[in-house]
Amino acid sequence: MSTRVLAKRRLVTLALLRRESIGGLYHVLTFEDPDGSAAQPGQFTMVRGAEWGDAPLLPRPMSYLTAGHAPSILIKVIGEGTLRMGRAEPGEPFTLLGPLGEPWRAPTPGRRVVLVAGGVGVAPLVFLARAIVEAGGPKPIAIYGGRSARDLPLDDDLAELTELHTTTEDGSRGARGRVTDILGDLLGPDREVFTCGPDRMMAKVAELCALRDVPCEVSLETPMACGYGVCLGCPVPTHDGAYLYACTQGPCVDARRVDWSRGDHAPKKGAHLPRSQT
Amino acid sequence: MSTRVLAKRRLVTLALLRRESIGGLYHVLTFEDPDGSAAQPGQFTMVRGAEWGDAPLLPRPMSYLTAGHAPSILIKVIGEGTLRMGRAEPGEPFTLLGPLGEPWRAPTPGRRVVLVAGGVGVAPLVFLARAIVEAGGPKPIAIYGGRSARDLPLDDDLAELTELHTTTEDGSRGARGRVTDILGDLLGPDREVFTCGPDRMMAKVAELCALRDVPCEVSLETPMACGYGVCLGCPVPTHDGAYLYACTQGPCVDARRVDWSRGDHAPKKGAHLPRSQT
Amino acid sequence: MTRLGVEIGGLSLKNPVLTASGCFGYGLEYDDFYDVAELGGICTKGLSLHPRAGNPPERICETPAGMLNAIGLANVGVEAFCRDKLPILRERGVTVVANIFASSIADFVAITERLNRETGVAAVELNVSCPNVSEGGIEFGKDARMCGEVTRAVRSVTKLPVWVKMSPEAGNIVAVARACEEAGADAITAINTIRGMSIDVEQNKLRLANRTGGFSGPALRPIALRIVWEIAGAVSIPVIAIGGVSTTRDALEFLLAGATAVQVGTANFADPSAAKRVVDGLRAHCETRNVTVKSLIGSAR
Amino acid sequence: MTRLGVEIGGLSLKNPVLTASGCFGYGLEYDDFYDVAELGGICTKGLSLHPRAGNPPERICETPAGMLNAIGLANVGVEAFCRDKLPILRERGVTVVANIFASSIADFVAITERLNRETGVAAVELNVSCPNVSEGGIEFGKDARMCGEVTRAVRSVTKLPVWVKMSPEAGNIVAVARACEEAGADAITAINTIRGMSIDVEQNKLRLANRTGGFSGPALRPIALRIVWEIAGAVSIPVIAIGGVSTTRDALEFLLAGATAVQVGTANFADPSAAKRVVDGLRAHCETRNVTVKSLIGSAR
Ligand SMILES: Cc1cc2nc3c(=O)[nH]c(=O)nc-3n(C[C@H](O)[C@H](O)[C@H](O)COP(=O)(O)OP(=O)(O)OC[C@H]3O[C@@H](n4cnc5c(N)ncnc54)[C@H](O)[C@@H]3O)c2cc1C
Ligand SMILES: Cc1cc2nc3c(=O)[nH]c(=O)nc-3n(C[C@H](O)[C@H](O)[C@H](O)COP(=O)(O)OP(=O)(O)OC[C@H]3O[C@@H](n4cnc5c(N)ncnc54)[C@H](O)[C@@H]3O)c2cc1C
Ligand SMILES: Cc1cc2nc3c(=O)[nH]c(=O)nc-3n(C[C@H](O)[C@H](O)[C@H](O)COP(=O)(O)O)c2cc1C
Ligand SMILES: Cc1cc2nc3c(=O)[nH]c(=O)nc-3n(C[C@H](O)[C@H](O)[C@H](O)COP(=O)(O)O)c2cc1C
Ligand code: FES
Ligand code: FES
């Protein structure tokens, strides 16, 4: 599966091939790429409607769900950009800048892969699971959690590719609770974890893995302006008091590098800064 | 036909029923209006895509081509707003604020109407011609000019409703030249003119009418922000050195009120102001 | 206490949403749309001592998520306003803030004295910051001392609440606001437009006859928000926010930053009911959360 | 003479398109896209005497047709730049403008002296106007006298062309530009960002950890254009325009207004080849019309 040689980054204008509305706020967008995308699992692309004009201004970072001649992304509608993506019609042109960032590192031979997914974080993990299975690797275990059954997009893909455990906070599917409630039982010395989802989930997963000395790879999510290393808008605090840049040094990194207690990954604090002004 | 009682202005969100591309840069957009629009010929509407977001910001003034339950407009693609209109698909929602402005005044009984159209200025004149014909009035004469045959959208509507004379600068349709080259022959004491088109054309039409003492009604075109009288962005110079506001005192006005030599209707001068700065 | 009500100096507003000067005419064009008395208030088009015809066309042009205007303060003059417009507004129960401007302190005082003779004016808003006329006061607006003087002069001749509208082009806007507070202003309004320019490159000419125009609309909002935050932290009188408000979300952004009320400007052009929509949206927001507008003010600080 | 070439002080640029500081890294991330040597030049991320880690997240957020950034001048420091980045750029024939900033005149001088020892630096651009760090120089940038002093000090220690980058927040930006011209600047760069703010109303918190951030992108363009017009009318050294340039049309707008060159900033984010597209577009524009870029400069004035 994935090698360390990363494909050349390209900015291409691709027509939307199809948009599948898969329930709730989720859609899968598939593009037509005559040249084919050589993205590896864990890499992402900066996506923008070619006809958006001056606003929304910035492209949106989206993990590849699949690559090749029909690259696809899974989106959750949360703001103006994803709203537009969620109502795009086939034929609509989008610019995609990619593949970007560090992919998932190659699974360690001899260790069984445990995927821990939350919400749209499932996309790069489905891509990874498919790559592992296609390469003939051992079927990964997956834990997939959300608030309710509606918040588990692509659960059927994961069910097909992995030994799947689901959790929902309201108990509407799988075990009631969170992924981290059942993760402990699935960790072991012959396992390794790949996780993508909300920060708080990933921080907790990283903590559990660290306690059990299980390797843990996370995919970081931060706002990004450029996605390719020039704006310095995507810092993630590291333990040495410095930052790593999620777009070029991530998004996939060893969980131990991240200082989950600092910065945006810590509880939101912006509003509670001391009140002195100007 | 049209009476002086103007319909209440409404801001409505209407779905695009169909867009007909009628060659060149021209499209006819027809909307679905369950309540029906009571617009009169010469009135306009401020049109904006309901999903445009923050840019383009302002609605675009467009003359009604038809009213009723399927109000329509003729657009020429010239910038970002009309570009978007020109690629809108059925179902796309638009906001329309209208009907706005002063319609054409009622034709004077006993006078034969001469319509002088240039480019998209044809829309409010087709509407007027249809109203006259439907009211059983005498068939209007029309002169319709453009650079070439491609620049005469809706010429067939006009041909059906009026005794049509066309002019093109390249001679590709009708007489070679401009509308004002043949207008003189069609003026007379029993005639009256309604004109809409580029400023320079209307200024010349107004001049010819004034010389022959033929009543002339023009439809003014200026940039507009609000379209309903509050921004004061649409002044047109009048002979008393003051301004009339095109959106509420126009767009249809007696040509004699306008001072064609001042302001935007005069040759562009903005760039040639004296150089003193700040 | 009502859920939406706020106080600005001595003045109670039924809700914190007003319309911005120059973007709402004299409030009389809205009969077809809604009852303007439902708003917290309206600010009139800027009134001068004598009527003004305004600048030649073009007066407006669009820019990314914003627009430029160089209306040149066309207005009917304070006399015609008092005679023709105010009686109708008063009759309808509209809370009317008279936005006024002049090129001398004497004229500011004269306009105020004319307004003193009327009932139905809720406050005067001093436009010391219009960018579009050479004598329009932006020089007042950029200078703390002069701004304070204008405020003091108007303050001394009227019992009406006095609001002063800030120019974002002042080098030290906080100092200007403080000077106005000291001079007796009841509230600070922020912000007026910033001067911008646009060139039609095909025709190689400036888009506005006046060359520059005031920049407004959503694009301006982040700058306005920063300035409102700064001023609200520096003065103890209420701050009324303006700049790119078109949705309830936008209004909340300013309220949370410390504004006591907001004014809706450019948004009226695309939607004449914009301000009414914001009132309704704030009401729904507060009802859902069972909070008052007052409790929201400054809560992000 | 080439069709696209321009001169800025003694420096000849092959075309009038540069990339703006902070929006292009150190010019080394573009191998996959195009040859950066095809540009008129690049301005480096702001360099300080010592490396800086920058501000905590969130550092960026989007606004209507614009964005805010509070990077906090994260950079590798002038030493590492000279050691690790400059040799590669020099090797490739890239025209490199070193954007530098400091909180004291002594540090501005020290950075410049370090750069003096290198070949391959085409000019220094003094960032006296970064809004995102308290010691970052915006106070220099708002004050004509101080700005002149910084310029004079740097001028006196280097033979490199000195460009000074204006803060749009100066109350009297023309006076600042003139002071820099008098102090020996070879060019004025305008503009840096204006401070803005954004609040997430759902979470009731500021979007940026630094509270305020610099406002950039298309939304800023009308303000930048007005300022460039004003400065170009007031100084006789070249003006290099920045602010929302993303298309050929935008670049032309500034050239016609009197700028000798433009810098492309935020537009690089959505399209890494944005600056190259503008070069190609200007070439096509000039070839079609058989004109030179020089002949366009200031032609709308
Ligand atoms: C490496 C990476 C991979 C991602 N993969 C996916 C994916 O596969 N599917 C998916 O639905 N989402 C994914 N996201 C999150 C996605 O980028 C945001 O949901 C999206 O940018 C929101 O845009 P908007 O316009 O709808 O929201 P708005 O709130 O309107 O966005 C405003 C601005 O904030 C930024 N922003 C808002 N939320 C986020 C966020 N959570 N992360 C980063 N930037 C944000 C936007 O990019 C934009 O610049 C990924 C993010 C990163 C960094
Ligand atoms: C009363 C009236 C009726 C009109 N009827 C029609 C019609 O039936 N069909 C049609 O195609 N056009 C009509 N126009 C012109 C039409 O409004 C403009 O072509 C349109 O606004 C251009 O928008 P844009 O975004 O494509 O161009 P841009 O150049 O991108 O527009 C930028 C800004 O300039 C304004 N603007 C640009 N050109 C004009 C113009 N000629 N007149 C007014 N504002 C302009 C736009 O509204 C916008 O605010 C009418 C104008 C008026 C005033
Ligand atoms: C067309 C127009 C005319 C304006 N006229 C005035 C005026 O007469 N007096 C004044 O104080 N402000 C005037 N303004 C400024 C607005 O009141 C407001 O401060 C500014 O537009 C920013 O708010 P907005 O972004 O909501 O429009 C005008 C603005 C516009 C767009
Ligand atoms: C993310 C980011 C970082 C920036 N960093 C710097 C910097 O280090 N030094 C500087 O002088 N300007 C910096 N700027 C300002 C830009 O160089 C430019 O002046 C501004 O963004 C306006 O141009 P634009 O609208 O084309 O982006 C930065 C801008 C952005 C968006
Ligand atoms: S997103 Fe620009 S550096 Fe990471
Ligand atoms: S367009 Fe606003 S007053 Fe006419």
PDB file of C-alpha atoms in Angstrom, chain B residues 97 167 223:
ATOM      1  CA  LEU B  97     -37.999  43.108  -5.600  1.00  0.00           C
ATOM      2  CA  THR B 167     -30.543  48.394 -38.477  1.00  0.00           C
ATOM      3  CA  PRO B 223     -26.329  51.829 -11.609  1.00  0.00           C
TER       4      PRO B 223
END
